[in-house]
Coordinates of C-alpha atoms and ligand atoms in Angstrom, one line a residue:
M1 CA 0.0 0.0 0.0
L2 CA 1.2 3.5 -0.9
N3 CA 0.3 6.3 1.4
G4 CA -0.5 9.9 0.5
I5 CA -3.0 12.6 1.3
G6 CA -6.7 12.0 0.7
G7 CA -7.5 14.9 -1.6
S8 CA -11.1 13.9 -2.7
A9 CA -13.2 11.3 -0.8
G10 CA -14.4 8.0 -2.3
Y11 CA -13.0 4.7 -3.6
G12 CA -12.1 3.7 -7.1
I13 CA -10.5 0.7 -8.8
G14 CA -9.4 0.9 -12.4
T15 CA -6.7 0.8 -15.0
A16 CA -3.7 3.2 -14.8
V17 CA -3.2 5.8 -17.5
L18 CA 0.1 7.5 -16.8
I19 CA 0.2 11.1 -17.8
S20 CA 3.7 12.1 -18.5
E21 CA 3.4 15.8 -19.0
G22 CA 7.1 16.5 -19.3
K23 CA 8.6 19.5 -21.0
P24 CA 9.0 18.9 -24.8
E25 CA 12.6 18.6 -26.0
Y26 CA 14.1 21.5 -27.9
T27 CA 17.6 22.5 -28.9
P28 CA 18.6 25.9 -27.5
C29 CA 20.0 28.2 -30.2
E30 CA 21.2 31.8 -30.7
V31 CA 18.9 34.1 -32.7
S32 CA 20.0 36.9 -34.9
D33 CA 16.6 38.4 -35.7
A34 CA 15.3 39.2 -32.2
E35 CA 12.2 41.0 -33.4
A36 CA 11.1 38.0 -35.5
E37 CA 11.7 35.7 -32.5
I38 CA 9.6 38.0 -30.3
K39 CA 6.9 37.9 -32.9
R40 CA 7.1 34.0 -32.8
F41 CA 6.8 34.2 -29.0
E42 CA 3.8 36.6 -29.2
D43 CA 2.0 34.4 -31.7
A44 CA 2.5 31.5 -29.3
V45 CA 1.1 33.6 -26.4
T46 CA -2.0 34.4 -28.6
L47 CA -2.6 30.8 -29.4
F48 CA -2.0 29.8 -25.7
T49 CA -4.6 32.4 -24.7
E50 CA -7.2 31.3 -27.2
R51 CA -6.8 27.6 -26.3
T52 CA -6.8 28.3 -22.6
Q53 CA -9.9 30.5 -22.8
A54 CA -11.7 27.7 -24.8
M55 CA -10.7 25.2 -22.1
A56 CA -11.9 27.5 -19.3
D57 CA -15.2 28.0 -21.1
A58 CA -15.6 24.2 -21.4
M59 CA -14.7 23.8 -17.7
R60 CA -17.2 26.4 -16.7
E61 CA -19.9 24.1 -18.0
T62 CA -18.5 20.9 -16.3
V63 CA -17.0 21.9 -13.0
G64 CA -18.2 25.5 -12.4
E65 CA -17.1 29.1 -12.4
H66 CA -14.3 28.9 -9.7
N67 CA -12.4 26.2 -11.5
A68 CA -12.7 27.9 -14.8
E69 CA -11.2 31.0 -13.2
I70 CA -8.1 28.9 -12.1
L71 CA -7.4 28.4 -15.8
E72 CA -8.2 32.0 -16.8
G73 CA -5.6 32.9 -14.1
H74 CA -3.0 31.3 -16.4
I75 CA -3.8 33.9 -19.1
V76 CA -3.5 36.6 -16.5
M77 CA -0.1 35.2 -15.2
L78 CA 1.3 35.0 -18.7
S79 CA 0.2 38.5 -19.6
D80 CA 2.0 39.8 -16.5
P81 CA 4.2 42.7 -17.8
F82 CA 7.2 41.6 -15.6
M83 CA 7.1 38.1 -17.0
Q84 CA 6.7 39.3 -20.6
D85 CA 9.5 41.8 -20.2
E86 CA 11.9 39.2 -18.8
I87 CA 11.2 36.8 -21.6
K88 CA 11.5 39.5 -24.4
G89 CA 14.6 40.8 -22.7
M90 CA 16.3 37.4 -22.9
I91 CA 15.2 37.1 -26.6
R92 CA 16.7 40.5 -27.3
S93 CA 20.0 39.3 -25.8
G94 CA 20.1 36.4 -28.3
S95 CA 18.2 33.5 -26.7
C96 CA 15.6 31.6 -28.7
A97 CA 11.9 31.9 -27.5
E98 CA 12.0 28.3 -26.0
T99 CA 15.1 29.1 -23.8
A100 CA 13.7 32.4 -22.7
V101 CA 10.3 30.9 -21.7
D102 CA 12.0 28.0 -19.9
H103 CA 14.4 30.2 -18.0
V104 CA 11.9 32.8 -16.9
C105 CA 9.4 30.2 -15.8
D106 CA 12.3 28.6 -13.8
M107 CA 12.9 31.9 -12.2
F108 CA 9.2 32.3 -11.2
I109 CA 9.0 28.8 -9.9
S110 CA 12.1 29.2 -7.7
M111 CA 10.7 32.5 -6.4
F112 CA 7.3 31.1 -5.5
S113 CA 8.6 27.9 -4.1
Q114 CA 10.5 29.8 -1.4
V115 CA 7.4 31.4 0.0
E116 CA 6.1 29.8 3.1
D117 CA 2.4 30.3 2.3
E118 CA 1.1 27.1 0.8
L119 CA -1.3 28.9 -1.6
T120 CA 1.5 31.0 -3.1
R121 CA 3.7 27.9 -3.3
Q122 CA 1.1 26.2 -5.4
R123 CA 1.5 28.9 -8.0
T124 CA 4.6 26.9 -9.0
T125 CA 2.2 24.2 -10.5
D126 CA 0.5 26.9 -12.6
I127 CA 3.8 28.3 -13.9
G128 CA 5.0 24.7 -14.7
D129 CA 1.7 24.2 -16.6
I130 CA 2.1 27.4 -18.5
R131 CA 5.7 26.5 -19.4
V132 CA 4.9 23.1 -20.7
R133 CA 2.0 24.3 -22.8
L134 CA 3.8 27.3 -24.2
L135 CA 6.9 25.1 -25.1
K136 CA 4.6 22.6 -26.8
I137 CA 3.1 25.4 -28.9
L138 CA 6.6 26.8 -29.8
T139 CA 8.0 23.3 -30.7
G140 CA 4.8 22.1 -32.4
T141 CA 4.3 19.2 -29.9
P142 CA 0.6 18.0 -29.7
E143 CA -1.1 18.4 -26.2
V144 CA -2.2 15.3 -24.3
N145 CA -6.0 14.9 -24.4
I146 CA -7.3 13.5 -21.1
S147 CA -10.8 13.7 -22.5
E148 CA -10.0 10.6 -24.6
V149 CA -9.0 8.2 -21.8
P150 CA -11.2 5.0 -21.8
P151 CA -13.8 4.2 -19.1
N152 CA -12.5 2.9 -15.8
T153 CA -9.3 4.9 -15.9
V154 CA -7.1 5.9 -12.9
L155 CA -5.1 8.9 -13.9
V156 CA -1.6 8.9 -12.5
A157 CA 0.6 12.0 -12.9
K158 CA 3.3 14.0 -11.2
D159 CA 0.8 16.7 -10.6
L160 CA -2.6 17.2 -12.2
T161 CA -2.5 20.7 -13.6
P162 CA -5.6 22.7 -14.2
S163 CA -5.2 22.5 -18.0
M164 CA -4.9 18.8 -17.9
T165 CA -8.1 18.4 -15.8
A166 CA -10.1 20.6 -18.1
G167 CA -11.0 17.8 -20.4
I168 CA -11.7 15.1 -17.8
V169 CA -14.8 13.1 -18.6
K170 CA -16.1 12.3 -15.1
E171 CA -17.8 9.1 -16.2
N172 CA -14.5 7.6 -17.5
V173 CA -12.1 8.5 -14.6
V174 CA -12.6 6.5 -11.4
G175 CA -9.5 7.7 -9.5
I176 CA -6.6 10.2 -9.5
V177 CA -3.2 9.6 -8.0
T178 CA -0.5 12.3 -8.0
E179 CA 3.0 12.7 -6.6
L180 CA 2.5 16.3 -5.7
G181 CA -0.3 18.5 -4.2
G182 CA -2.0 18.9 -0.9
K183 CA -5.6 19.2 0.4
T184 CA -5.9 22.8 -0.9
S185 CA -4.0 22.3 -4.2
H186 CA -5.8 22.9 -7.4
S187 CA -5.8 19.2 -8.3
A188 CA -7.6 18.5 -5.0
I189 CA -10.1 21.3 -5.5
L190 CA -10.8 20.0 -9.0
A191 CA -11.0 16.4 -8.0
R192 CA -13.5 17.3 -5.3
A193 CA -15.6 19.4 -7.7
L194 CA -15.7 16.4 -10.1
E195 CA -16.3 14.0 -7.2
I196 CA -13.5 11.7 -8.3
P197 CA -11.6 9.9 -5.5
A198 CA -8.0 11.3 -5.4
V199 CA -4.9 10.5 -3.4
L200 CA -2.1 13.2 -3.6
S201 CA 1.5 13.4 -2.5
V202 CA 2.3 9.7 -3.1
E203 CA 6.0 9.6 -3.3
N204 CA 7.5 8.4 -6.6
V205 CA 4.3 7.0 -7.8
T206 CA 4.9 7.9 -11.4
S207 CA 8.0 5.7 -11.5
M208 CA 6.2 2.8 -10.0
V209 CA 3.2 2.8 -12.2
T210 CA 3.0 1.5 -15.8
D211 CA 0.1 2.0 -18.2
G212 CA -2.5 -0.8 -17.9
M213 CA -1.7 -1.6 -14.3
T214 CA -4.7 -2.0 -11.9
I215 CA -4.8 0.5 -9.1
A216 CA -7.2 0.8 -6.1
V217 CA -7.6 4.3 -4.9
D218 CA -8.8 5.2 -1.4
G219 CA -9.5 8.9 -1.3
C220 CA -11.0 8.8 2.2
G221 CA -7.9 7.3 3.9
G222 CA -5.4 8.7 1.4
S223 CA -3.8 5.5 0.1
C224 CA -3.6 3.4 -3.0
I225 CA -2.6 -0.2 -3.9
L226 CA -0.8 -1.1 -7.1
N227 CA -1.9 -4.4 -8.6
P228 CA -4.2 -5.3 -5.7
S229 CA -4.7 -9.0 -4.9
E230 CA -8.2 -10.4 -5.3
A231 CA -8.9 -10.1 -1.6
E232 CA -7.8 -6.5 -1.6
T233 CA -9.9 -5.7 -4.7
E234 CA -12.9 -7.3 -3.0
E235 CA -12.3 -5.2 0.2
Y236 CA -12.1 -2.0 -1.8
R237 CA -15.3 -2.9 -3.7
K238 CA -17.0 -3.3 -0.3
H239 CA -15.7 0.0 0.9
R240 CA -16.8 1.7 -2.3
E241 CA -20.3 0.3 -2.1
A242 CA -20.6 1.3 1.6
Y243 CA -19.3 4.8 0.8
L244 CA -21.7 5.2 -2.1
K245 CA -24.6 3.9 -0.1
E246 CA -23.9 6.2 2.7
K247 CA -23.6 9.2 0.3
E248 CA -26.8 8.3 -1.3
G249 CA -28.5 7.8 2.0
L250 CA -27.5 11.4 3.0
E251 CA -29.7 12.7 0.1
V252 CA -32.8 12.2 2.3
F253 CA -31.6 15.1 4.4
R254 CA -31.4 17.5 1.5
G255 CA -33.6 20.5 1.9
K256 CA -34.6 19.6 5.4
P257 CA -33.7 21.6 8.5
A258 CA -30.9 20.3 10.7
V259 CA -32.6 18.9 13.8
T260 CA -31.6 16.6 16.6
A261 CA -33.4 13.3 17.1
D262 CA -35.7 15.0 19.6
G263 CA -36.5 17.9 17.2
K264 CA -34.2 20.7 18.4
Q265 CA -33.2 22.7 15.3
V266 CA -29.7 24.1 14.8
R267 CA -28.2 26.2 12.0
L268 CA -26.0 24.3 9.5
Y269 CA -23.8 26.6 7.4
G270 CA -20.8 26.3 5.1
N271 CA -17.3 27.8 5.1
I272 CA -16.0 29.7 2.1
G273 CA -12.8 31.2 0.8
S274 CA -14.3 33.2 -2.2
P275 CA -17.7 34.5 -3.1
E276 CA -18.1 31.8 -5.8
D277 CA -17.7 29.1 -3.1
A278 CA -21.1 30.2 -1.8
E279 CA -22.5 28.4 -4.8
A280 CA -21.0 25.2 -3.5
V281 CA -22.5 25.9 0.0
K282 CA -25.9 26.3 -1.7
A283 CA -25.4 23.2 -3.8
G284 CA -24.3 21.3 -0.6
D285 CA -27.5 22.3 1.1
G286 CA -26.0 24.9 3.5
E287 CA -28.4 27.4 5.1
G288 CA -25.9 30.2 5.3
V289 CA -22.2 30.9 5.4
G290 CA -20.7 30.6 8.8
L291 CA -17.2 31.7 7.8
F292 CA -15.9 33.6 4.8
R293 CA -12.1 33.6 5.0
T294 CA -11.5 37.0 3.3
E295 CA -7.7 36.6 3.3
F296 CA -7.9 34.6 0.0
L297 CA -9.2 37.8 -1.6
F298 CA -6.1 39.6 -0.4
M299 CA -3.8 36.7 -1.5
E300 CA -5.0 36.6 -5.1
T301 CA -3.8 40.1 -5.9
D302 CA -0.5 41.8 -5.6
Q303 CA -1.8 44.9 -3.8
L304 CA -4.5 45.6 -1.3
P305 CA -7.9 45.0 -2.9
S306 CA -9.7 48.3 -3.2
E307 CA -12.9 49.1 -1.4
E308 CA -14.8 48.6 -4.6
E309 CA -13.3 45.2 -5.3
Q310 CA -14.0 44.1 -1.7
F311 CA -17.5 45.5 -1.8
E312 CA -18.2 43.5 -5.1
A313 CA -16.9 40.3 -3.5
Y314 CA -18.9 40.6 -0.3
K315 CA -22.0 41.7 -2.2
K316 CA -21.6 38.8 -4.5
A317 CA -21.5 36.3 -1.6
A318 CA -24.5 37.9 0.0
E319 CA -26.5 37.9 -3.3
I320 CA -25.6 34.2 -4.0
M321 CA -26.9 33.3 -0.6
E322 CA -30.2 35.2 -1.3
G323 CA -30.8 36.8 2.0
K324 CA -29.4 34.0 4.1
E325 CA -26.8 34.8 6.8
V326 CA -23.3 35.3 5.6
I327 CA -20.7 35.7 8.3
I328 CA -17.6 37.5 6.9
R329 CA -14.4 37.4 8.8
T330 CA -12.2 40.4 8.6
L331 CA -8.6 39.9 7.4
D332 CA -6.8 37.1 9.2
V333 CA -3.2 37.6 8.0
G334 CA 0.0 36.6 9.8
G335 CA 0.7 33.3 11.5
D336 CA 1.0 30.8 8.6
K337 CA -0.7 33.2 6.2
D338 CA 1.7 35.7 4.6
I339 CA 0.6 38.2 2.0
P340 CA 3.9 39.4 0.5
Y341 CA 2.8 43.0 -0.5
L342 CA 1.9 43.7 3.1
G343 CA 5.6 43.6 4.0
L344 CA 5.2 41.8 7.3
S345 CA 8.6 41.2 8.8
R346 CA 9.7 37.7 9.8
E347 CA 8.9 36.8 13.4
D348 CA 10.4 34.2 15.7
N349 CA 6.9 33.1 16.8
P350 CA 4.5 34.1 14.0
F351 CA 1.5 32.4 15.6
L352 CA 2.0 34.5 18.7
G353 CA 2.8 37.6 16.8
F354 CA 1.4 40.3 14.6
R355 CA -1.6 38.6 13.3
A356 CA -5.3 39.1 12.4
V357 CA -7.1 41.8 14.5
R358 CA -3.7 42.9 15.9
Y359 CA -2.5 43.7 12.4
C360 CA -5.8 45.2 11.4
L361 CA -6.1 47.6 14.3
A362 CA -2.5 48.7 13.8
N363 CA -3.2 49.4 10.1
E364 CA -6.4 51.2 10.7
A365 CA -6.6 52.9 7.3
S366 CA -6.7 49.6 5.4
Y367 CA -9.0 48.0 8.0
R368 CA -11.4 50.9 7.5
V369 CA -11.5 50.1 3.8
Q370 CA -12.5 46.5 4.6
L371 CA -15.1 47.5 7.1
R372 CA -16.6 50.1 4.8
A373 CA -16.8 47.6 2.0
L374 CA -18.5 45.2 4.4
L375 CA -21.0 47.8 5.6
R376 CA -21.9 48.8 2.0
A377 CA -22.4 45.2 1.0
S378 CA -24.7 44.6 4.0
A379 CA -27.4 46.5 2.1
Y380 CA -27.5 43.5 -0.3
G381 CA -28.1 40.6 2.1
D382 CA -27.7 39.4 5.7
I383 CA -24.0 40.1 6.3
K384 CA -22.4 39.8 9.7
I385 CA -18.9 40.9 10.6
M386 CA -16.6 38.6 12.5
V387 CA -13.3 39.5 14.2
P388 CA -10.6 36.8 14.3
L389 CA -8.0 36.1 17.0
V390 CA -9.5 38.3 19.7
T391 CA -7.8 38.1 23.1
S392 CA -9.3 41.1 24.9
V393 CA -12.4 43.2 25.3
E394 CA -10.6 46.3 24.1
E395 CA -10.2 44.8 20.6
I396 CA -13.9 44.1 20.0
R397 CA -14.7 47.5 21.5
R398 CA -12.3 49.2 19.1
V399 CA -13.7 47.4 16.1
K400 CA -17.2 48.4 17.1
E401 CA -16.0 52.0 17.4
L402 CA -14.6 51.9 13.9
V403 CA -17.9 50.4 12.6
A404 CA -19.9 53.1 14.3
D405 CA -17.6 55.7 12.9
I406 CA -17.9 54.4 9.3
K407 CA -21.7 54.2 9.7
K408 CA -21.7 57.9 10.4
E409 CA -19.6 58.5 7.3
L410 CA -22.0 56.4 5.1
D411 CA -25.0 58.2 6.6
A412 CA -23.4 61.6 5.6
E413 CA -22.8 60.3 2.1
G414 CA -26.3 58.8 1.9
I415 CA -25.0 55.3 1.2
A416 CA -27.2 52.4 2.2
Y417 CA -26.1 49.7 4.7
N418 CA -27.7 47.5 7.4
Q419 CA -28.0 49.8 10.5
D420 CA -28.3 46.7 12.7
I421 CA -25.3 44.8 11.3
Q422 CA -23.9 42.4 13.9
V423 CA -20.3 42.3 15.0
G424 CA -19.2 39.0 16.4
V425 CA -16.0 37.5 17.8
M426 CA -14.1 34.3 16.8
I427 CA -13.2 32.5 20.0
E428 CA -9.9 30.8 19.1
T429 CA -7.5 31.8 21.9
P430 CA -7.4 30.6 25.6
A431 CA -7.7 34.2 26.6
A432 CA -10.9 34.7 24.7
S433 CA -12.3 31.4 26.1
L434 CA -11.5 32.3 29.7
I435 CA -13.2 35.7 29.3
A436 CA -16.0 34.4 27.2
D437 CA -18.5 35.7 29.8
L438 CA -17.0 39.2 29.4
L439 CA -16.8 39.1 25.6
A440 CA -20.4 37.8 25.4
K441 CA -21.5 41.2 26.8
E442 CA -19.7 43.0 24.0
A443 CA -20.1 40.8 21.0
D444 CA -23.3 40.1 19.0
F445 CA -22.3 36.4 18.4
F446 CA -19.5 34.0 18.9
S447 CA -18.0 31.5 16.5
I448 CA -15.5 29.0 17.9
G449 CA -12.4 28.5 15.8
T450 CA -11.3 25.1 17.0
N451 CA -8.4 24.9 14.6
D452 CA -6.6 27.7 16.4
L453 CA -8.3 27.1 19.8
T454 CA -6.7 23.6 19.8
Q455 CA -3.3 25.0 18.8
Y456 CA -3.2 27.7 21.4
T457 CA -4.8 25.7 24.2
M458 CA -2.4 22.8 23.7
A459 CA 0.6 25.1 22.9
V460 CA 1.2 23.1 19.8
D461 CA 1.9 24.5 16.3
R462 CA -1.0 23.2 14.1
G463 CA 1.4 22.5 11.3
N464 CA 4.3 20.8 13.2
A465 CA 4.2 17.1 12.6
K466 CA 6.5 16.3 15.5
V467 CA 4.0 17.5 18.0
A468 CA 0.9 16.6 16.0
Y469 CA 0.0 13.8 18.5
L470 CA -0.9 16.6 21.0
Y471 CA -3.1 18.5 18.5
S472 CA -6.5 17.1 19.3
A473 CA -9.9 18.7 20.1
Y474 CA -10.6 15.6 22.2
H475 CA -8.1 16.7 24.9
P476 CA -10.0 17.5 28.1
A477 CA -8.6 21.0 28.1
V478 CA -10.0 21.8 24.6
L479 CA -13.3 20.2 25.5
R480 CA -13.6 22.2 28.7
S481 CA -12.8 25.3 26.8
I482 CA -15.4 24.7 24.1
R483 CA -18.1 24.0 26.8
N484 CA -17.1 27.1 28.7
I485 CA -17.5 29.3 25.5
I486 CA -20.9 27.8 24.6
E487 CA -22.2 28.1 28.1
A488 CA -21.1 31.7 28.4
A489 CA -22.8 32.7 25.1
N490 CA -26.0 30.9 26.0
R491 CA -26.1 32.5 29.4
E492 CA -25.8 35.9 27.7
G493 CA -28.3 34.9 25.0
I494 CA -26.1 35.5 22.0
M495 CA -25.7 33.0 19.1
V496 CA -22.8 30.7 19.3
G497 CA -21.4 28.8 16.4
M498 CA -18.4 26.8 15.5
C499 CA -16.5 27.2 12.2
G500 CA -13.3 25.1 12.9
E501 CA -12.9 21.6 11.5
A502 CA -14.3 20.1 14.8
A503 CA -17.8 21.2 13.8
A504 CA -17.9 18.4 11.2
D505 CA -16.4 15.8 13.5
T506 CA -18.9 12.9 13.7
L507 CA -17.5 11.8 17.1
L508 CA -17.7 15.3 18.6
I509 CA -21.1 16.3 17.5
P510 CA -23.0 14.7 20.4
L511 CA -20.9 16.7 22.8
L512 CA -21.6 19.9 20.9
I513 CA -25.3 19.2 21.0
S514 CA -25.1 18.6 24.7
F515 CA -23.1 21.8 25.3
G516 CA -25.8 23.8 23.4
L517 CA -24.0 24.8 20.1
G518 CA -26.4 26.8 18.0
E519 CA -24.7 26.9 14.6
Y520 CA -22.3 24.5 12.8
S521 CA -20.2 25.8 9.9
V522 CA -18.4 23.1 7.9
S523 CA -17.0 22.6 4.4
A524 CA -19.7 22.4 1.7
T525 CA -19.1 18.7 1.1
S526 CA -19.6 17.9 4.8
I527 CA -23.0 19.6 5.3
L528 CA -25.3 16.6 4.6
A529 CA -23.1 14.2 6.6
T530 CA -23.1 16.7 9.6
K531 CA -26.9 17.0 9.3
S532 CA -27.2 13.2 9.4
T533 CA -25.1 12.9 12.5
I534 CA -27.0 15.7 14.3
A535 CA -30.2 13.8 13.5
K536 CA -28.9 10.7 15.2
W537 CA -28.7 12.2 18.7
S538 CA -31.3 13.4 21.1
K539 CA -30.4 16.0 23.7
E540 CA -30.8 13.5 26.5
E541 CA -28.6 10.9 24.9
A542 CA -26.0 13.5 24.0
D543 CA -26.1 14.8 27.6
R544 CA -25.5 11.3 28.9
L545 CA -22.5 10.8 26.7
A546 CA -21.1 14.3 27.5
S547 CA -21.3 13.7 31.3
Q548 CA -19.4 10.5 30.9
V549 CA -16.8 12.0 28.6
M550 CA -16.3 15.2 30.7
E551 CA -15.2 13.0 33.7
L552 CA -12.3 11.5 31.7
S553 CA -8.7 12.5 32.3
T554 CA -6.9 11.9 29.0
E555 CA -7.4 12.5 25.3
A556 CA -7.0 8.8 24.6
E557 CA -9.8 7.9 27.0
V558 CA -12.0 10.5 25.4
A559 CA -11.2 9.3 21.9
A560 CA -12.0 5.7 22.9
V561 CA -15.3 6.5 24.5
L562 CA -16.4 8.8 21.6
K563 CA -15.4 6.0 19.1
A564 CA -17.3 3.4 21.0
N565 CA -20.4 5.6 20.8
K566 CA -20.0 6.5 17.1
R567 CA -23.3 6.6 15.2
Ligands
PEP1 C1 -10.0 28.2 13.2 O1 -9.0 28.6 13.7 O2 -10.7 27.3 13.7 C2 -10.6 28.8 12.0 C3 -11.8 28.5 11.5 O3 -9.8 29.7 11.3 P1 -8.5 29.4 10.4 O4 -8.5 27.9 10.2 O5 -8.7 30.1 9.1 O6 -7.4 29.9 11.2
MG2 MG1 -8.3 30.6 13.1

């Protein structure tokens, strides 16, 4: 068995088709007529742009707007004046177009790969994709057409680039295995959009697989088996059937409210990273958006998005959700999320440093732009503002002062906004948890960010594999913290939700029901499964389990009892 990362859930068994998307061969040469060579390069760019736009249009039909935009991003990247100037400059110094493209793409790849932020690092895949396709045009090499693979295919590739996936016929591809990519890589996003089981980051898989080999793909556990035995094939088939049956079974929950077994209704929302993701929340049966991570909006550009750009993005999310609640988190930068143009300096302890609301309040001018955009967009739907990484009452008070101030500005300018817009707090630090009673008097609502709450409560870097064994929401400290936060909010009568990964954890849900969580915000694809788990527990049963679990002393004991009671 080969282990990797589960990038898209599901099980598939099929025949390998190895996609070797290497660079085409070319012989570097010196050019004497630089202008003619630049013209050859420009013609290649024109053809590249036409073909890419056609692929993006086709993709828009099959996997949706967001994925088409990934491909359109290639056109934008290639038209970047800096990139164009570098390539043309090399041609003017005598290089042929192929050498210039190859060299400049290398330069961009090495630049992006040094950035710590995962999203920016993934741009290296896009540049690699652009390079191969541009070199193919220049050398006249035909492009691989994935749309022609036979039924029952498992695609195996170093990395599945957006242009390669454009032509995938969902019915013919039963699995995807790649050497590169993580949960948030484009290949993972696309595989999930197409609902094809995928395992990513499988070391050296392209050198172990040959065309025609049988491969069993487990996108849930993140592993695959090359040439599975009969017994293994049978086992995968069983897993596959059970998975599909469970998925089909979840359909009965579609369109119904999220209620516990004894009829208590909760709110079930989805998390998004872009306005377009709201479509996926709607398609996934979400009743609202519990977390819009706005930092992605700031990461996609090379300068601060303007008030107008932000306004359009927030308005779009609100409009897509058609009046349903959309909780938008103000910029959460710093920690593991760098935005190069903000010029944040390196820190010894970035997670404990200049991050989120701390950064925003210290850069009031740009924070005001975001708050103004949010207020203006609130005229188009039910937008709520959420402040990340709060540790003290002063922070929420200051944000509320700024909001009040901007409201006056808008009043003076006669611009519409929701006068009663709510301002809530993300509870994701031990400090906020311990003063939840005090914060509940200031905030309009809470949302528990268990990803960070676990990290800060356990004093364990959420990305450090060496201490990952300590990173668990089942630890009694984290559970007590969650209970304290929910109880404080309920005592004060404000809404309390959870937007960290724990909200979708099947094992934890009975405890959250017992504690009195009012809103669950999970990834779009987990909404129905979360609804199904909520429906399996009555308050009384959940209380019984919670009182047993909250007496336990260790994480391992908690995990064991929760597993034994899994429904
Ligand atoms: C969290 O910390 O739980 C959370 C939802 O925010 P993020 O994962 O973006 O830090
Ligand atoms: Mg967080």
